[in-house]
Short mmCIF file of C-alpha atoms in Angstrom, two decimals:
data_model
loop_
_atom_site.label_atom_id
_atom_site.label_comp_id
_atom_site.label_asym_id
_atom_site.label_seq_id
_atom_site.Cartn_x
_atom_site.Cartn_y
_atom_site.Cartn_z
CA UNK S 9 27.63 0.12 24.76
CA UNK S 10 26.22 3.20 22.56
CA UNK S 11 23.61 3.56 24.85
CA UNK S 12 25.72 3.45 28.17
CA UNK S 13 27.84 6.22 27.17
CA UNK S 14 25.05 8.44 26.64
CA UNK S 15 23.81 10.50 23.14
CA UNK S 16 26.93 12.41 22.42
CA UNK S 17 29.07 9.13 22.32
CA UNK S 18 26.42 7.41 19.42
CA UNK S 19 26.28 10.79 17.98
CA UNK S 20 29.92 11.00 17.59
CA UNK S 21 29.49 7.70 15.68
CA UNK S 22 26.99 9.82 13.54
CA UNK S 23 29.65 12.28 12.50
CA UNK S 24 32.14 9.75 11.87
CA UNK S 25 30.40 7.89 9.30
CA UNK S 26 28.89 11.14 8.16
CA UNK S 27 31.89 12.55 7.13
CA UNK S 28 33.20 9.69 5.50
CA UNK S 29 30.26 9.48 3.19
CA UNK S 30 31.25 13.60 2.78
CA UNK S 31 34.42 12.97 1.84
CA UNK S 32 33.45 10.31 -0.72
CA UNK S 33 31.21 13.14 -1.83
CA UNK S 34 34.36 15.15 -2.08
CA UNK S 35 35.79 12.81 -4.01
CA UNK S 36 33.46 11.52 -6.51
CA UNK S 37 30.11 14.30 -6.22
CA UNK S 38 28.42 11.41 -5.38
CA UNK S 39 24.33 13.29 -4.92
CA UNK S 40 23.49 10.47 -2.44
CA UNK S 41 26.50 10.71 -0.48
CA UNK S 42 25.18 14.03 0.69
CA UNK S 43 21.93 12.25 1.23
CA UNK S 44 23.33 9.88 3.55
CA UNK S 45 26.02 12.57 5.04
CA UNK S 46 23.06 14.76 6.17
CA UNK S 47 20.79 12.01 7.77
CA UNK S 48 23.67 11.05 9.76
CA UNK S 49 24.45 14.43 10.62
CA UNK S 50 20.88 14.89 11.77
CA UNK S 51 20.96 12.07 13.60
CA UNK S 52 23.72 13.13 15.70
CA UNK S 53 22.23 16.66 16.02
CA UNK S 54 18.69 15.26 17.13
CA UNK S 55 20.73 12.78 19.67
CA UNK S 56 22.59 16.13 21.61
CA UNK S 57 20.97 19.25 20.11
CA UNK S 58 23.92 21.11 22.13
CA UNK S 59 26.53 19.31 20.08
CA UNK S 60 28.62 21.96 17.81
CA UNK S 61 30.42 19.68 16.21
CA UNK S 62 27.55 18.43 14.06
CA UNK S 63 26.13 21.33 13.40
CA UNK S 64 29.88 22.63 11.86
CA UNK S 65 29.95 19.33 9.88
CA UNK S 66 26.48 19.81 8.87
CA UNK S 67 27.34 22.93 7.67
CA UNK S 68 30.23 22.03 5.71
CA UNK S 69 28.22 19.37 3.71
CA UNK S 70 25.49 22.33 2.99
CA UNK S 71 28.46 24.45 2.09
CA UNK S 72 29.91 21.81 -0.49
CA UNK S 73 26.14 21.37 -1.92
CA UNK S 74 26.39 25.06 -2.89
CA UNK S 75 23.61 25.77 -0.09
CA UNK S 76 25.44 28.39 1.58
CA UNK S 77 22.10 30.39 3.52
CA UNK S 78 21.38 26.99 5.14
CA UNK S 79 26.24 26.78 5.77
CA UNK S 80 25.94 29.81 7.51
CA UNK S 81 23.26 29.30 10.15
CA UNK S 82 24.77 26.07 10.98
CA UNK S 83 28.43 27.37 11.32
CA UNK S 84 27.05 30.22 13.43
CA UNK S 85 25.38 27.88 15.72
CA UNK S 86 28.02 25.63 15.85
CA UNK S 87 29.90 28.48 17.00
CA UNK S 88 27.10 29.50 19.45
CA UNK S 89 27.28 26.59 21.03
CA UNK S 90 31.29 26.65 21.81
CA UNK S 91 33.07 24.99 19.17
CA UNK S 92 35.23 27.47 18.99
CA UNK S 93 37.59 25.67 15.75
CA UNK S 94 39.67 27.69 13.68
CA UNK S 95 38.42 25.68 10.42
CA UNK S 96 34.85 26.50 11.19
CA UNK S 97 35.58 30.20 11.84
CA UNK S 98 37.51 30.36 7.81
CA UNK S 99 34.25 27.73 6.51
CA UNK S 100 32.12 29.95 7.76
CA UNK S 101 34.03 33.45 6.37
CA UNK S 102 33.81 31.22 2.95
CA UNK S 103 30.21 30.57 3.20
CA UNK S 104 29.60 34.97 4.18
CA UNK S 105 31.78 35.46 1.25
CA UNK S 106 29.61 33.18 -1.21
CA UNK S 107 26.22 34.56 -0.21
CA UNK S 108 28.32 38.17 -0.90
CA UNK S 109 28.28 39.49 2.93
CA UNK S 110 32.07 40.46 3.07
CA UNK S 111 31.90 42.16 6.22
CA UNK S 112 30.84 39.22 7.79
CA UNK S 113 33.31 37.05 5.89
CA UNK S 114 35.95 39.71 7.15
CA UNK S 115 34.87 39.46 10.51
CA UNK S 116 35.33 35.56 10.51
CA UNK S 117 38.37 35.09 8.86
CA UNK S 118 39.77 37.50 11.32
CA UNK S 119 38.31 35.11 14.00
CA UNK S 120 40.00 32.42 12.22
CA UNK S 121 43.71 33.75 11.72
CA UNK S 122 43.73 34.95 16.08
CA UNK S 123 43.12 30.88 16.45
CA UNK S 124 45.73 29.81 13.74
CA UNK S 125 47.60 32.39 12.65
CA UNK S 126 49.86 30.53 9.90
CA UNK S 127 46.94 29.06 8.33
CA UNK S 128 47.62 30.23 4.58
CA UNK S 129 43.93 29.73 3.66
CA UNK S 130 42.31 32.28 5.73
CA UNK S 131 44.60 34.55 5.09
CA UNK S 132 43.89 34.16 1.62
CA UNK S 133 40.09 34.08 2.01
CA UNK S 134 40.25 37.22 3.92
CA UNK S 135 42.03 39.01 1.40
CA UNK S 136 39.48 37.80 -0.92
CA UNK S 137 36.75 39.34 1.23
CA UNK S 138 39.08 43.02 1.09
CA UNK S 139 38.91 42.74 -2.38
CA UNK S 140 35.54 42.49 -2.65
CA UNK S 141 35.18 45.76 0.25
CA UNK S 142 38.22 47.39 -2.64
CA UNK S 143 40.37 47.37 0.02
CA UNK S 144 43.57 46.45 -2.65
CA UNK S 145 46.56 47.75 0.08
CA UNK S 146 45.13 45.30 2.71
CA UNK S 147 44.49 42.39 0.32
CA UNK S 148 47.52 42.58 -0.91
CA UNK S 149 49.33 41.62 2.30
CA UNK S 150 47.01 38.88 3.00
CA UNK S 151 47.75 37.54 -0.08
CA UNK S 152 51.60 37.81 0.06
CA UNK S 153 50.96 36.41 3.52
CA UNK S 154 49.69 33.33 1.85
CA UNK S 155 52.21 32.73 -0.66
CA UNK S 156 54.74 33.13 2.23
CA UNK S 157 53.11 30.50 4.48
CA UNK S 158 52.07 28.01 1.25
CA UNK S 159 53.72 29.36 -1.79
CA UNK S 160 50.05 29.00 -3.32
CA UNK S 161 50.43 30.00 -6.84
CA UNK S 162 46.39 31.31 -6.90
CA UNK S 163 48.01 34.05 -4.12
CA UNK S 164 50.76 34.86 -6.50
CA UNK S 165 48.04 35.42 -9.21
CA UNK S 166 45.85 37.41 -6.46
CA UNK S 167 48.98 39.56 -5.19
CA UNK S 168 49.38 40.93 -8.81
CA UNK S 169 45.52 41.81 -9.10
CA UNK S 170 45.56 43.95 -5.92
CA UNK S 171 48.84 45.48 -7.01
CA UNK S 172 46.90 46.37 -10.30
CA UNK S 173 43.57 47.52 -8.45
CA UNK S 174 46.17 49.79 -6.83
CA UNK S 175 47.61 51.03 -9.69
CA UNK S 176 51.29 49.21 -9.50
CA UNK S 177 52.32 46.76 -11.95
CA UNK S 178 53.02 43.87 -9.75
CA UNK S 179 54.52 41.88 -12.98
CA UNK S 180 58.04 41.52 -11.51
CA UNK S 181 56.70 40.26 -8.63
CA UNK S 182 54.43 37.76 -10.58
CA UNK S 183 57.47 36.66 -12.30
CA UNK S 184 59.53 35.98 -8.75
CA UNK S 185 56.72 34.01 -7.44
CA UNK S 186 56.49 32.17 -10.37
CA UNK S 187 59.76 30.64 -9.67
CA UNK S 188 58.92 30.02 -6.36
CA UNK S 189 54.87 28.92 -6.54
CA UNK S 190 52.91 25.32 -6.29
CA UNK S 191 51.07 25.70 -9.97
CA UNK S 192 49.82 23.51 -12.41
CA UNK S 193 46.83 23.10 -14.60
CA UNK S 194 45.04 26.71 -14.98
CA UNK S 195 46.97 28.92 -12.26
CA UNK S 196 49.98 28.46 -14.43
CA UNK S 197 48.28 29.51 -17.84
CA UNK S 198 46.95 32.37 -15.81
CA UNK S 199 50.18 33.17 -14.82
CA UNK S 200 51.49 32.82 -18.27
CA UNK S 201 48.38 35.34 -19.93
CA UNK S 202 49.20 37.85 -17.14
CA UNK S 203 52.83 38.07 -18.23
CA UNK S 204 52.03 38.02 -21.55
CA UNK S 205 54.12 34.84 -22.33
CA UNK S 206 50.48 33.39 -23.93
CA UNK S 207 47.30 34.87 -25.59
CA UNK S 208 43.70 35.16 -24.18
CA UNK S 209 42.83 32.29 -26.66
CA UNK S 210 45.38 30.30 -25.70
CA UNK S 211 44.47 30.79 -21.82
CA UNK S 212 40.83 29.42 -22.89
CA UNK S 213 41.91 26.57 -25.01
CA UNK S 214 43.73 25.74 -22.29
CA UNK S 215 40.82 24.79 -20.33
CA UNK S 216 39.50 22.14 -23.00
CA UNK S 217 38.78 18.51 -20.93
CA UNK S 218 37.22 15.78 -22.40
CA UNK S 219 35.14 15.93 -18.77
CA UNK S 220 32.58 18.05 -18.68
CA UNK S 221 32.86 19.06 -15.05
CA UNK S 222 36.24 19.84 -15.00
CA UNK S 223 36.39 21.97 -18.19
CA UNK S 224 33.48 23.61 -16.88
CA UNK S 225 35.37 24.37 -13.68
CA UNK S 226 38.72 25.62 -15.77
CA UNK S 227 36.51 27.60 -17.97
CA UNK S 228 34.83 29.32 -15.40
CA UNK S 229 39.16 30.27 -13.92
CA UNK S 230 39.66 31.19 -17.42
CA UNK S 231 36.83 33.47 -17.73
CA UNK S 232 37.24 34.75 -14.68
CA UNK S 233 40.46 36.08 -15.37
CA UNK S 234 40.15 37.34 -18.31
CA UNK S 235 37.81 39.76 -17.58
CA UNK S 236 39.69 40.62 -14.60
CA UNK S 237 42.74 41.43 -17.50
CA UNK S 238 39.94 43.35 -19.13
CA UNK S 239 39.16 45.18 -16.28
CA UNK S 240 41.97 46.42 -15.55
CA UNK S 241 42.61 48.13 -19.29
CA UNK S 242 39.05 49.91 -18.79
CA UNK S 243 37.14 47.14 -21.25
CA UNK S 244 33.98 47.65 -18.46
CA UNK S 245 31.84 45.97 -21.56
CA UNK S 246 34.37 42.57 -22.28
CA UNK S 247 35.27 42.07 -18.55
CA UNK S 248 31.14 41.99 -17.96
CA UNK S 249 31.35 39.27 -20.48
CA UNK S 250 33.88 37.41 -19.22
CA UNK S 251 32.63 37.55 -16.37
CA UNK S 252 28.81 36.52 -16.98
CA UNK S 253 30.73 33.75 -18.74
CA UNK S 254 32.43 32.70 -15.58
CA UNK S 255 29.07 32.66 -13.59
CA UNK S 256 27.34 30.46 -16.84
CA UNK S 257 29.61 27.73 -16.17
CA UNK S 258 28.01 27.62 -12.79
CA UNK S 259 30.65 25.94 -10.84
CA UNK S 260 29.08 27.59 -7.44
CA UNK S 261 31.83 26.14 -4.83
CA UNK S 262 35.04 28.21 -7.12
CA UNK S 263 36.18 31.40 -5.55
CA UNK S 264 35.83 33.12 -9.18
CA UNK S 265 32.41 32.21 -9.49
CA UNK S 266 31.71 34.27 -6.61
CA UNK S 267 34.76 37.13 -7.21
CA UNK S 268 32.60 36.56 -10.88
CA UNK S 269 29.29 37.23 -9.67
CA UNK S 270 30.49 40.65 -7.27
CA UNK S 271 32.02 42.17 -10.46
CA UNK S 272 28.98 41.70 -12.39
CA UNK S 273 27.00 43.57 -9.45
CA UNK S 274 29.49 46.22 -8.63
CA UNK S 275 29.48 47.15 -12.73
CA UNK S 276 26.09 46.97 -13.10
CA UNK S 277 25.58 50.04 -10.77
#
């Protein structure tokens, strides 16, 4: 039957079971579930090299293996070839904003919002790329955007640092959206440090787990975030530790490992 309905029907079946074995990768960062996730995937793609739906999935298991070069070409072919997705447009933005091209992340998430405009994630990844550019007025709005549309508590945290960059103390506001935010786990210690309810050493004894992976992963949050509260008092010196910290932890798929990372550049001018 495969074979009577021609190469993009059996390579359809390829991207089926390859993103089931990614999202058992997603689940359990499973090394071989990649593996078998990417043979499928080029399976499909060597069935109907015109296909842009494998290449986009393709790209999104590159993306979650931290490979973000090899992310980007695929997204931009999958693209090239017409599948023209709103998800693929904000994966790829993600993937620009990882290997630290934030013009081309801009350009992308703008793509993006035009084909879903109330999708809260682009929205917030695009005001992560105008932070990066120092574009705080423009961020800001993205970012209240997002806590409008998903009440994100990370955009809450992200409002106040733009309000900061911009020389406003976006406190009250922190404290409204606090009442109002999804948060749990780090975002709300974060939360907490910024309003001065808790210290820096409680923030980062916060993110103590008896797994390795995930204390490494609220470690490099806590970091992060500390050094951007050091940043913003003029500590140039502790924020660059903080933020080398983040980046040690090497959790390469978090947003502050990145934001981490383009700090450590941008000071080290």
């Amino acid at each position: 039957i495969f074979a009577e309905r021609g190469p993009r029907f059996l390579g359809a079946a390829y991207i089926a079971r390859a993103v089931s074995y990614r999202g058992k990768v997603n689940q359990h960062q499973a090394i071989d579930d990649f593996e078998r996730a990417l043979a499928d995937l080029n399976k499909a793609i060597e069935l109907d090299p015109k296909y842009g739906m494998a290449f986009s999935e393709r790209g999104a298991v590159y993306s979650a293996r931290g490979e973000y070069d090899r992310a980007v070409k695929d997204y931009e072919e999958a693209i090239g070839l017409g599948w023209n997705e709103g998800s693929t447009y904000a994966s790829l933005g993600f993937a620009y904003g990882q290997v630290g091209d934030y013009s081309k992340a801009l350009e992308r998430y703008d793509a993006a919002i035009r084909l879903r405009p109330k999708h809260g994630p682009s929205y917030h990844g695009r005001g992560l790329a105008r932070m990066a550019l120092t574009d705080y007025s423009g961020a800001r709005e993205d970012f209240r955007k997002t806590f409008e549309l998903n009440a994100d508590a990370f955009a809450a945290i992200w409002t106040f640092l733009s309000s900061a960059h911009l020389g406003e103390d976006g406190r009250n506001e922190l404290g409204a959206h606090v009442q109002k935010s999804k948060h749990d786990g780090m975002s709300e210690k974060v939360i907490y440090f910024y309003l001065e309810e808790i210290t820096a050493e409680e923030l980062l004894a916060s993110a103590n787990h008896s797994d390795d992976i995930k204390q490494r992963k609220n470690r490099c949050e806590a970091y992060f975030y500390w050094g951007q509260y050091h940043l913003l008092r003029g500590n140039r010196e502790e924020a660059l530790k903080m933020f080398r910290a983040a980046v040690e932890t090497n959790i390469v798929g978090f947003i502050e490992f990145s934001a981490a990372r383009n700090e450590i550049m941008r000071l080290s001018k």
